[in-house]
mmCIF file of C-alpha atoms and ligand atoms in Angstrom:
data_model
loop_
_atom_site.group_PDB
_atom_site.id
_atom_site.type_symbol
_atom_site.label_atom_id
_atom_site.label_comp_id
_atom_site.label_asym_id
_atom_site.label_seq_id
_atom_site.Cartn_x
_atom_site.Cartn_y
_atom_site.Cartn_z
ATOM 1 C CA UNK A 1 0.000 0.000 0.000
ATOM 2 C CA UNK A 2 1.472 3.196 -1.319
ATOM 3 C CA UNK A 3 0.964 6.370 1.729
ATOM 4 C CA UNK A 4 3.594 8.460 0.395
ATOM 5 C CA UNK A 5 2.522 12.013 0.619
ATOM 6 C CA UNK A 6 0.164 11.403 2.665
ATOM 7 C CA UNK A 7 -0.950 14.013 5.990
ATOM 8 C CA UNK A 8 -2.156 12.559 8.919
ATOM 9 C CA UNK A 9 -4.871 15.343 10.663
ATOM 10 C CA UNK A 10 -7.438 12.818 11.774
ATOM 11 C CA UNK A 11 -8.097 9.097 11.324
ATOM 12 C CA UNK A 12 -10.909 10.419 9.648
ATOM 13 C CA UNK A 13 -8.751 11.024 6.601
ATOM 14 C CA UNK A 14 -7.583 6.672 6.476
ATOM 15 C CA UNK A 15 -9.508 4.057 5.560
ATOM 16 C CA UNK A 16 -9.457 0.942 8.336
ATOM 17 C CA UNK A 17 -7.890 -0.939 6.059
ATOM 18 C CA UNK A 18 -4.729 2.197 5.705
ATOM 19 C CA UNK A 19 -4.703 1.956 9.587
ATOM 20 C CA UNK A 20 -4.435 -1.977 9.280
ATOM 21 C CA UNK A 21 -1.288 -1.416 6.392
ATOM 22 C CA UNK A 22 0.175 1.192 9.271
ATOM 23 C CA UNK A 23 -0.331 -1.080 12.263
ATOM 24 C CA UNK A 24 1.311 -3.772 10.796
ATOM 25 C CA UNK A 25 4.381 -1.517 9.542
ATOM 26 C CA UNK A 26 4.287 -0.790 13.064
ATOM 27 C CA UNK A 27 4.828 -4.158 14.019
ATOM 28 C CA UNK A 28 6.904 -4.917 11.388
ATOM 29 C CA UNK A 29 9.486 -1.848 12.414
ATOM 30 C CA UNK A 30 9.284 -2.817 15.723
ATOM 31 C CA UNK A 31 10.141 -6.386 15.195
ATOM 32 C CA UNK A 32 13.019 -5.745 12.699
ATOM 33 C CA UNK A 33 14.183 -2.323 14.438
ATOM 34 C CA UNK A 34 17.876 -3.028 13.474
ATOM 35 C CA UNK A 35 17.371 -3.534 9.719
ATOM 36 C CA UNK A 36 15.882 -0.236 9.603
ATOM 37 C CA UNK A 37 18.487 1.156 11.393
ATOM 38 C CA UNK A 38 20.925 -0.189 8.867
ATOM 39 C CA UNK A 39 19.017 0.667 5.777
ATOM 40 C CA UNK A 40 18.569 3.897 7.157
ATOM 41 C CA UNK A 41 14.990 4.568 4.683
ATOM 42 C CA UNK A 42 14.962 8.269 5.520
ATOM 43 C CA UNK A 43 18.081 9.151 4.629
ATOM 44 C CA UNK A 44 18.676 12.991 3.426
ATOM 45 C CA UNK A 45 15.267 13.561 4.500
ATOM 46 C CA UNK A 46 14.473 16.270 7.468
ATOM 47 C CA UNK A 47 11.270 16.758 9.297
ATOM 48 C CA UNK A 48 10.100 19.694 11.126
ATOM 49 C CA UNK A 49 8.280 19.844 14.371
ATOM 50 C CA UNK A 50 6.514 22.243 15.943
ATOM 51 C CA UNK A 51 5.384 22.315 19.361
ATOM 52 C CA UNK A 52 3.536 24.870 20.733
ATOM 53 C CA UNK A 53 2.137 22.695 23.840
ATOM 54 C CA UNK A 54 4.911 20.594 25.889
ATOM 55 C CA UNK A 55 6.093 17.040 24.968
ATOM 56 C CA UNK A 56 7.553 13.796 26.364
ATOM 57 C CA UNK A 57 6.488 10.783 24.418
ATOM 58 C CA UNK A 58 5.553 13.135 20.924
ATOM 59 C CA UNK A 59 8.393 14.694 20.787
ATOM 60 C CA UNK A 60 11.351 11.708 21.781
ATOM 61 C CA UNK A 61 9.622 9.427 19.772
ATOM 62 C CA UNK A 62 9.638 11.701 16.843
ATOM 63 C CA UNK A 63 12.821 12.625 17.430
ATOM 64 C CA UNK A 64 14.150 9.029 17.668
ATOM 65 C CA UNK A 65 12.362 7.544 14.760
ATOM 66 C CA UNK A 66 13.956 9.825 12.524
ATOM 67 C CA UNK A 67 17.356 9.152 13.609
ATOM 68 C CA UNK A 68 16.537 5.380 13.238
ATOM 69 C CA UNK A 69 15.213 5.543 9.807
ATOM 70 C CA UNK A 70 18.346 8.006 8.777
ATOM 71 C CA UNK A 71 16.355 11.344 8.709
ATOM 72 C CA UNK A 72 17.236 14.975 10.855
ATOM 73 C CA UNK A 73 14.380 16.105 12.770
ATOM 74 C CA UNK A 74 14.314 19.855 13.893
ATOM 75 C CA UNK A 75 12.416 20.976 16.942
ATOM 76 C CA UNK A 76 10.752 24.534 16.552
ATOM 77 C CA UNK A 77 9.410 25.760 19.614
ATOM 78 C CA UNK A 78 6.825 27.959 19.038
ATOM 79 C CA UNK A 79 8.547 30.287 21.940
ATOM 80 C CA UNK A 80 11.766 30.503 19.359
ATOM 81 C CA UNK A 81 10.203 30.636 16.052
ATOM 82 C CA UNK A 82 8.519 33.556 14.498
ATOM 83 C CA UNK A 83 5.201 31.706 14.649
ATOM 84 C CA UNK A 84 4.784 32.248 18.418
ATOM 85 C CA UNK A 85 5.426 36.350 17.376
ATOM 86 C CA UNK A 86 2.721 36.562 15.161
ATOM 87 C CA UNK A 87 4.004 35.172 12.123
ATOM 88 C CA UNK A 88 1.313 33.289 10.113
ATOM 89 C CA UNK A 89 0.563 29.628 9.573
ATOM 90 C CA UNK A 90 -0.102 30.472 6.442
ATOM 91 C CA UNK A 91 3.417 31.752 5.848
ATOM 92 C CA UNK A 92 5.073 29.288 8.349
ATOM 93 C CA UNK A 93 3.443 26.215 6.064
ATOM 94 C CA UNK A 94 5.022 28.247 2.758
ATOM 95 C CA UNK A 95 8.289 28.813 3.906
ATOM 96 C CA UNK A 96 9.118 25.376 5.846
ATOM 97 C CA UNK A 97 7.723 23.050 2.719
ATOM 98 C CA UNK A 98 10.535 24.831 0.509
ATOM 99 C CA UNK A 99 13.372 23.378 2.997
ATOM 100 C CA UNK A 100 12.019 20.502 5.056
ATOM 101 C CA UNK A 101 10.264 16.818 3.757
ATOM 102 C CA UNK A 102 7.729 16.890 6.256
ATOM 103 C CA UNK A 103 6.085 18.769 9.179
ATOM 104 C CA UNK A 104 4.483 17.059 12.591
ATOM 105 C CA UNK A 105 2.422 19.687 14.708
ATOM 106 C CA UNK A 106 1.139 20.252 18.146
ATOM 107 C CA UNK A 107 -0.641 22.967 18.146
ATOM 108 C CA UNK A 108 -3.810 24.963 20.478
ATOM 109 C CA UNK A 109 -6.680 25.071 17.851
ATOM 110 C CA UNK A 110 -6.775 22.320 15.706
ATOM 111 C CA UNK A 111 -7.527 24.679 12.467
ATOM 112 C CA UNK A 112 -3.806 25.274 12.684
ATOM 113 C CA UNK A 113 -3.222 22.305 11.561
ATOM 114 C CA UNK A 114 -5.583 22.044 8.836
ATOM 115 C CA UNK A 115 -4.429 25.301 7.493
ATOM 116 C CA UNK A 116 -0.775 23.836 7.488
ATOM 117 C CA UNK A 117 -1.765 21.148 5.867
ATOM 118 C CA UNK A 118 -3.564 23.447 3.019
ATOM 119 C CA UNK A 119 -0.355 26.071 2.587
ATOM 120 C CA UNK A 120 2.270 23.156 2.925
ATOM 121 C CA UNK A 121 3.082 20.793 -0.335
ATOM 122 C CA UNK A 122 4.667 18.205 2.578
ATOM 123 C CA UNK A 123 3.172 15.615 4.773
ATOM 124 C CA UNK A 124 1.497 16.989 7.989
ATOM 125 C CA UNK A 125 1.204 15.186 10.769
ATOM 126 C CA UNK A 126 -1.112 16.234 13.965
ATOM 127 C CA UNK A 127 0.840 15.597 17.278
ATOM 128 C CA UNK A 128 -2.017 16.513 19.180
ATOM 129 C CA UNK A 129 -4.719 19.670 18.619
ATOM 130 C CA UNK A 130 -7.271 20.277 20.825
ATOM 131 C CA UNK A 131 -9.695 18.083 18.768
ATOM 132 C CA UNK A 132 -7.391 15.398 17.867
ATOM 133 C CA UNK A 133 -4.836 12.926 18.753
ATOM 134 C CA UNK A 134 -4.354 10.457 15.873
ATOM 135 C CA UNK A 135 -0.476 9.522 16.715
ATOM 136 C CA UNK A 136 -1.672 8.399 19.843
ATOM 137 C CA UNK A 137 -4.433 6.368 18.923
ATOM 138 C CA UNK A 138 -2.158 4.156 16.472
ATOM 139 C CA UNK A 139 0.340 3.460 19.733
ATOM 140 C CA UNK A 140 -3.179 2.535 21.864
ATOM 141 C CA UNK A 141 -4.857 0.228 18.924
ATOM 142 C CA UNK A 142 -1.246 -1.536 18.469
ATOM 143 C CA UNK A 143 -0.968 -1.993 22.450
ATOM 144 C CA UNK A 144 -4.514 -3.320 22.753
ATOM 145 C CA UNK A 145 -4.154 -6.453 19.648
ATOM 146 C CA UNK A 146 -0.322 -7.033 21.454
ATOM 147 C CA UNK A 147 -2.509 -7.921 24.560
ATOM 148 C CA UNK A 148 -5.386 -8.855 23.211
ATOM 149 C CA UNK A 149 -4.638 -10.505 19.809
ATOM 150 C CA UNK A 150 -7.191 -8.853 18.111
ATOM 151 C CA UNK A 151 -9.139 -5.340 18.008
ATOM 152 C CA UNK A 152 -12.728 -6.101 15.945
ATOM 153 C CA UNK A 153 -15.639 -7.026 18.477
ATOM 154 C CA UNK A 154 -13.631 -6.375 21.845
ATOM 155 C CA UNK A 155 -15.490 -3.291 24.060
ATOM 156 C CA UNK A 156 -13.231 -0.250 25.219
ATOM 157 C CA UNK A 157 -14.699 1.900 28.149
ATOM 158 C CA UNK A 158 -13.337 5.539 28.053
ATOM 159 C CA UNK A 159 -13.738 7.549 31.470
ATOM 160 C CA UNK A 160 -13.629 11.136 32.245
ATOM 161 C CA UNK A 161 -13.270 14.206 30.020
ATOM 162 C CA UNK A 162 -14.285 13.300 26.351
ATOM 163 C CA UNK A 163 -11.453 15.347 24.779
ATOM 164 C CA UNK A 164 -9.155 14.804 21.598
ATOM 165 C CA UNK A 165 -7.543 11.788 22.781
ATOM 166 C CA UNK A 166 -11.440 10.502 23.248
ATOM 167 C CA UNK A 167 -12.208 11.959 20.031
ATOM 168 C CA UNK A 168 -9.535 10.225 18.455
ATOM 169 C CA UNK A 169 -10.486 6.767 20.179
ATOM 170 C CA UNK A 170 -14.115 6.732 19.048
ATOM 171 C CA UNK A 171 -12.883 7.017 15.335
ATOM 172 C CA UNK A 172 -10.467 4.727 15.799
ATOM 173 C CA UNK A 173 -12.232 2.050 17.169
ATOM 174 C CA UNK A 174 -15.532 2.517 15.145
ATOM 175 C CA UNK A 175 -13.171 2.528 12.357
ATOM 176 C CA UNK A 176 -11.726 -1.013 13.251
ATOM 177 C CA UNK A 177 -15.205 -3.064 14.864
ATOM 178 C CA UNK A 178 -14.489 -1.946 18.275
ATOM 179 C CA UNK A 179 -17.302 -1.014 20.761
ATOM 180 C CA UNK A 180 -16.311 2.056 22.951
ATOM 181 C CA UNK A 181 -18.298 3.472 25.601
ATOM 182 C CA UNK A 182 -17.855 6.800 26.652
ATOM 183 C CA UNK A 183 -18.856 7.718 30.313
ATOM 184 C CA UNK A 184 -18.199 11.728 31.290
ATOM 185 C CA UNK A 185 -19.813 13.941 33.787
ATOM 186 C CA UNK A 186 -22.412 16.288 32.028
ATOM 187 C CA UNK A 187 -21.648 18.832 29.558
ATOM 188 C CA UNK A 188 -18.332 17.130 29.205
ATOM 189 C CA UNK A 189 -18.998 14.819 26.630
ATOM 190 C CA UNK A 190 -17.152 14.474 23.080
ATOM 191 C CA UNK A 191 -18.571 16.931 20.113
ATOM 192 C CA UNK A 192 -21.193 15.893 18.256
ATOM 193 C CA UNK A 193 -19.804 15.940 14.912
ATOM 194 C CA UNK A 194 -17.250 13.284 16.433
ATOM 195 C CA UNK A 195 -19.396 10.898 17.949
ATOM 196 C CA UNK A 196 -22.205 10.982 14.745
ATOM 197 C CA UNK A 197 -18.921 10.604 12.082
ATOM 198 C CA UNK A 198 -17.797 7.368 15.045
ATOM 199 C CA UNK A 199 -21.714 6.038 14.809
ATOM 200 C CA UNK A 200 -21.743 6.146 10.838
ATOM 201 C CA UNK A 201 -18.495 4.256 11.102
ATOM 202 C CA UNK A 202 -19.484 1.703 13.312
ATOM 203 C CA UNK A 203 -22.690 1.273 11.244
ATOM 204 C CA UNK A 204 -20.388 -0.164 8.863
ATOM 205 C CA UNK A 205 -18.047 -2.381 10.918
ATOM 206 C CA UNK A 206 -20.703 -3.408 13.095
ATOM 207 C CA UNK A 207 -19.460 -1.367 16.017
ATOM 208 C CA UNK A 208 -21.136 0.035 18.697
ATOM 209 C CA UNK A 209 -20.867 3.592 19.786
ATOM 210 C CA UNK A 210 -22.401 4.449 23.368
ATOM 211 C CA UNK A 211 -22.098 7.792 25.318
ATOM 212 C CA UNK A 212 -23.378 7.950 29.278
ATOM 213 C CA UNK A 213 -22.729 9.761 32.104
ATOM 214 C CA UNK A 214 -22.543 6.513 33.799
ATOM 215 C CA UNK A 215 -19.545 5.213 34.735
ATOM 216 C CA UNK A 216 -20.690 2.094 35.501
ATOM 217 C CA UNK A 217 -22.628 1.574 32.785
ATOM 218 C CA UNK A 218 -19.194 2.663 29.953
ATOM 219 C CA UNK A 219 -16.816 -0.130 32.017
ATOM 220 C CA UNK A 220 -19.731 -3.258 32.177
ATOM 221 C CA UNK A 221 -17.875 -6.254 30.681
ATOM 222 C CA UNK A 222 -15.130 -3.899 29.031
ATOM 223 C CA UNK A 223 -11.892 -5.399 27.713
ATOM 224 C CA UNK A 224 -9.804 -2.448 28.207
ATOM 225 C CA UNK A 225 -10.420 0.843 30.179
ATOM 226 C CA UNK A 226 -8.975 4.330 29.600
ATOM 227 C CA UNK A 227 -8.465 7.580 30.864
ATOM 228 C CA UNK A 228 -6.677 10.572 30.149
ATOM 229 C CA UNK A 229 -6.078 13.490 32.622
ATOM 230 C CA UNK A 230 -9.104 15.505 33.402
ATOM 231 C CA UNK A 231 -7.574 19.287 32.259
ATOM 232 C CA UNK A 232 -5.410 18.771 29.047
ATOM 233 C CA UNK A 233 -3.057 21.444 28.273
ATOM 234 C CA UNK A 234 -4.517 24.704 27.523
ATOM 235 C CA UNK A 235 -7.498 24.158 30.036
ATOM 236 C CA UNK A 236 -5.303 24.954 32.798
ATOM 237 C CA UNK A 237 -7.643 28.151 34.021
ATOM 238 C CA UNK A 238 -10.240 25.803 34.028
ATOM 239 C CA UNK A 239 -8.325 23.147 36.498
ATOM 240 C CA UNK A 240 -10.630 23.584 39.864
ATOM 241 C CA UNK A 241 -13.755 23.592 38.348
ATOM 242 C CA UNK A 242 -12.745 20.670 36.343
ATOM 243 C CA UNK A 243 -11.333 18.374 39.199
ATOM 244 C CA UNK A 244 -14.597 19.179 41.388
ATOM 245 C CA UNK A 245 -16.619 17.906 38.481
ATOM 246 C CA UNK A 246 -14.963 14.742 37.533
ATOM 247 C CA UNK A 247 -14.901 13.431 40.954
ATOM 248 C CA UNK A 248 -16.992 10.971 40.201
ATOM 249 C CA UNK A 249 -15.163 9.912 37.258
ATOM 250 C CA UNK A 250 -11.936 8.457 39.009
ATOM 251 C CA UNK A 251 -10.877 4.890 37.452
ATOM 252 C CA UNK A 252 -10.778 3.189 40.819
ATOM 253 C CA UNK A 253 -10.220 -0.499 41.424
ATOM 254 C CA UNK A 254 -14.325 -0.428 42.547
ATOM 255 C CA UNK A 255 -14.634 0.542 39.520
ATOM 256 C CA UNK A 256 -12.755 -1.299 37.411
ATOM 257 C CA UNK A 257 -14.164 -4.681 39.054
ATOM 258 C CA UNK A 258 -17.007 -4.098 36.620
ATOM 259 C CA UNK A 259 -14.652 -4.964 33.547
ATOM 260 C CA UNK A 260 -13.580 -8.132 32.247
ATOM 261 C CA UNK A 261 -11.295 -9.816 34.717
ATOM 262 C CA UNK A 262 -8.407 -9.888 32.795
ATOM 263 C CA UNK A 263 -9.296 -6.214 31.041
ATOM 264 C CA UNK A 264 -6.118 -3.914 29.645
ATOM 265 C CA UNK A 265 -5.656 -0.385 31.834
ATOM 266 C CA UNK A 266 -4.560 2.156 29.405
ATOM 267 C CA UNK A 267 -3.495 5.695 29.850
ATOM 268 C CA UNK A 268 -1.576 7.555 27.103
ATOM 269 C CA UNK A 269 0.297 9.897 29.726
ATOM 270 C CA UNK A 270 1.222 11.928 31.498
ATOM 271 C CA UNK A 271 -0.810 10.828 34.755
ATOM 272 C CA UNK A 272 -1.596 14.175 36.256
ATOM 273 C CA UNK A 273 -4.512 14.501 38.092
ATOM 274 C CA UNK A 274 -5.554 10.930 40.000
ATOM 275 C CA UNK A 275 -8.107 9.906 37.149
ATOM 276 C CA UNK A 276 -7.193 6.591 38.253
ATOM 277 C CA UNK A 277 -6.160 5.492 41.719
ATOM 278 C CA UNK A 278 -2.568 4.008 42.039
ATOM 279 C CA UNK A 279 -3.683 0.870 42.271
ATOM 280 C CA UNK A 280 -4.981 0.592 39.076
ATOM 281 C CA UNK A 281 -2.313 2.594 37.590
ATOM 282 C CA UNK A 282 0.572 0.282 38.944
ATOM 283 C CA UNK A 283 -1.612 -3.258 38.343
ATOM 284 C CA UNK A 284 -0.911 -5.747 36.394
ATOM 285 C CA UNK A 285 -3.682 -5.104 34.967
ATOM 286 C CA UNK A 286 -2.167 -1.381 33.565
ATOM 287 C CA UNK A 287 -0.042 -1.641 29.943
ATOM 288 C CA UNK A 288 0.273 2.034 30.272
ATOM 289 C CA UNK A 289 4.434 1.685 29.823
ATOM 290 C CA UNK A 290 3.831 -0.913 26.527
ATOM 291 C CA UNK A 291 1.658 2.228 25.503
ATOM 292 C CA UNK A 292 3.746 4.614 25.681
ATOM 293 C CA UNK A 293 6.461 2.488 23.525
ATOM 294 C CA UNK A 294 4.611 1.859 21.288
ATOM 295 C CA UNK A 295 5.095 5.837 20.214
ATOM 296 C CA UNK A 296 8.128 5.250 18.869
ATOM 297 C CA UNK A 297 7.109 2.087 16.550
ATOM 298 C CA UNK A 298 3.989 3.830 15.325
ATOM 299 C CA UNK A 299 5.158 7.034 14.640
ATOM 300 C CA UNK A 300 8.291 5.139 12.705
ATOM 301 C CA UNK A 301 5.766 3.589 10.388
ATOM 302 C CA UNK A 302 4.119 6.755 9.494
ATOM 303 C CA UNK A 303 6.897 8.229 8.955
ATOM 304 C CA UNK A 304 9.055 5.788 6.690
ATOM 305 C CA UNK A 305 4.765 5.248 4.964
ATOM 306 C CA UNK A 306 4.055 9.186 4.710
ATOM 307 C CA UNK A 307 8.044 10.546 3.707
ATOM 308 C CA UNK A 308 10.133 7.144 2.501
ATOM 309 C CA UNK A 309 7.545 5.159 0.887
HETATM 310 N N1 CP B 401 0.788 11.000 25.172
HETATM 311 C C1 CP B 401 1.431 12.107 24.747
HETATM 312 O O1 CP B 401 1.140 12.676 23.691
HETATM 313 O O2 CP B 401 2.412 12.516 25.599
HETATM 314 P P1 CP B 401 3.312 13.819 25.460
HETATM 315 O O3 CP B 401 2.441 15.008 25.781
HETATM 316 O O4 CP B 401 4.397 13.631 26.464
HETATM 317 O O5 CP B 401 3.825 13.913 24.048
HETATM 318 N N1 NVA B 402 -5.714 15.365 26.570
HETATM 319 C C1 NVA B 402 -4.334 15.664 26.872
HETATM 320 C C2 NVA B 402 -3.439 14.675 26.214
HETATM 321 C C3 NVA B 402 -1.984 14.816 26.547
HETATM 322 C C4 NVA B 402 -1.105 13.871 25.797
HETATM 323 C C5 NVA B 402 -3.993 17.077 26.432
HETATM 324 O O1 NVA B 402 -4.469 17.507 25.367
HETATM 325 O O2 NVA B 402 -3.282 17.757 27.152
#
């Protein structure tokens, strides 16, 4: 399957059978890291990356997968490039396609992506807007079939704030026959646009798509369970209000005793605000760690797919 020159804004934009092809890439790199370091695919080929929101696992893993596959990747700060003073995206897009191969983004308003990706004549790829977090959703859905075997027809329970990385999830999972239940207090629950594009998905794989306020009701029988913190970045003003609302919405082990016994804790980090007690954090239950690897072997196979070919 031939992704070259391909952007990556949403999962929206792949077919599940393009997130298959990248999944297995992702397995493949990951399995045969050392080739790849050898045949170095990338080679001569630079990727820019802009952060205007902090970064652990985007930006290392970014960073590292293009020195495996051969490339240069060059951090841009928004605080040190002329983007965080005012100059435009539309410029920024215009000038950086004329001397880099590629562009991954974390941006504030997820627009600012889409507008890169109009300006730019290189790949974009979205490392993380406020609607979105596709990167992250190819690290979860290769975690969960390592565990599990197998993604169609298993249920994922999502609880607390139904943000981009819940966004993400429901496409994802619709996308590939996964049901995913999404409990969040009221008034925090994803966008509708998101959840009716997820149902007309899963009307097609067979999925289903459920949204509640109930806890209880999003972890019944679930084979994996997953949080993210309650206040992503940018919501920080927001913080108290936030943490008094989603009390109820802690991943506890009471709660988790409602899942499958031998259900998959994810978390795609950092772990910032107790949306899950320690003890389900640290269980053996909790692949958070595997998740977080799996960064670096999913964001090699989109790269060597979107700039090597
Ligand atoms: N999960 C994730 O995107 O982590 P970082 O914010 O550390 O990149
Ligand atoms: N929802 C979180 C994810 C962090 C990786 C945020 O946007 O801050």
């Amino acid at each position: 399957m031939d992704l070259k020159g391909r952007s990556l804004l949403s999962l929206e934009d792949f077919t599940a059978a393009e997130i298959r092809f990248l999944l297995d890439e992702s397995k493949r790199l990951k399995a045969d890291f050392k080739a790849y370091k050898r045949t170095k695919p990338l080679s001569g080929l630079t990727l820019g990356m802009i952060f205007q929101k902090r970064s652990t696992r985007t930006r290392v893993s970014t960073e590292v997968a293009m020195y495996n596959l051969g490339g240069h990747a060059v951090f841009l700060s928004s605080a040190d490039i002329q983007l965080g003073a005012g100059e435009t995206i539309k410029d920024t897009a215009r000038v950086l396609t004329r001397m880099v191969d590629g562009v991954l983004a974390r941006v504030f308003s997820h627009n600012d992506v889409v507008e890169l990706e109009k300006y730019a004549s290189v790949p974009i790829i979205n490392a993380l807007s406020d609607k979105y977090h596709p990167l992250q959703i190819l690290a979860d859905l290769l975690t969960i079939e390592e565990h599990k075997g197998k993604l169609e027809g298993l249920k994922l329970a999502w609880v607390g704030d139904g943000n981009n990385v819940c966004n993400s999830l429901l496409i994802g999972c619709a996308k590939m026959g996964m049901d995913m239940s999404v409990a969040t207090p009221k008034g925090y629950e994803p966008p509708t646009d998101v959840v009716e594009l997820a149902i007309d998905y899963a009307e097609e794989t067979g999925a289903k798509i459920e949204i509640t306020n109930d806890a209880v009701t999003a972890v019944t029988n679930a084979d994996v369970v997953v949080t993210d913190t309650f206040v992503s970045m940018g919501e920080e003003k927001e913080a108290a209000a936030k943490l008094k609302e989603f009390e109820n919405y802690v991943v506890t082990e009471e709660l988790v005793a409602n899942a499958k016994s031998d259900y998959l804790f994810m978390h795609c980090l950092p772990y910032k605000h107790k949306e899950a007690t320690e003890e389900v954090f640290e269980s053996g239950n909790s692949v958070v760690f595997d998740e977080a690897e799996n960064r670096l072997h999913t964001v090699m196979a989109v790269l060597n797919c979107f700039m090597g070919g």
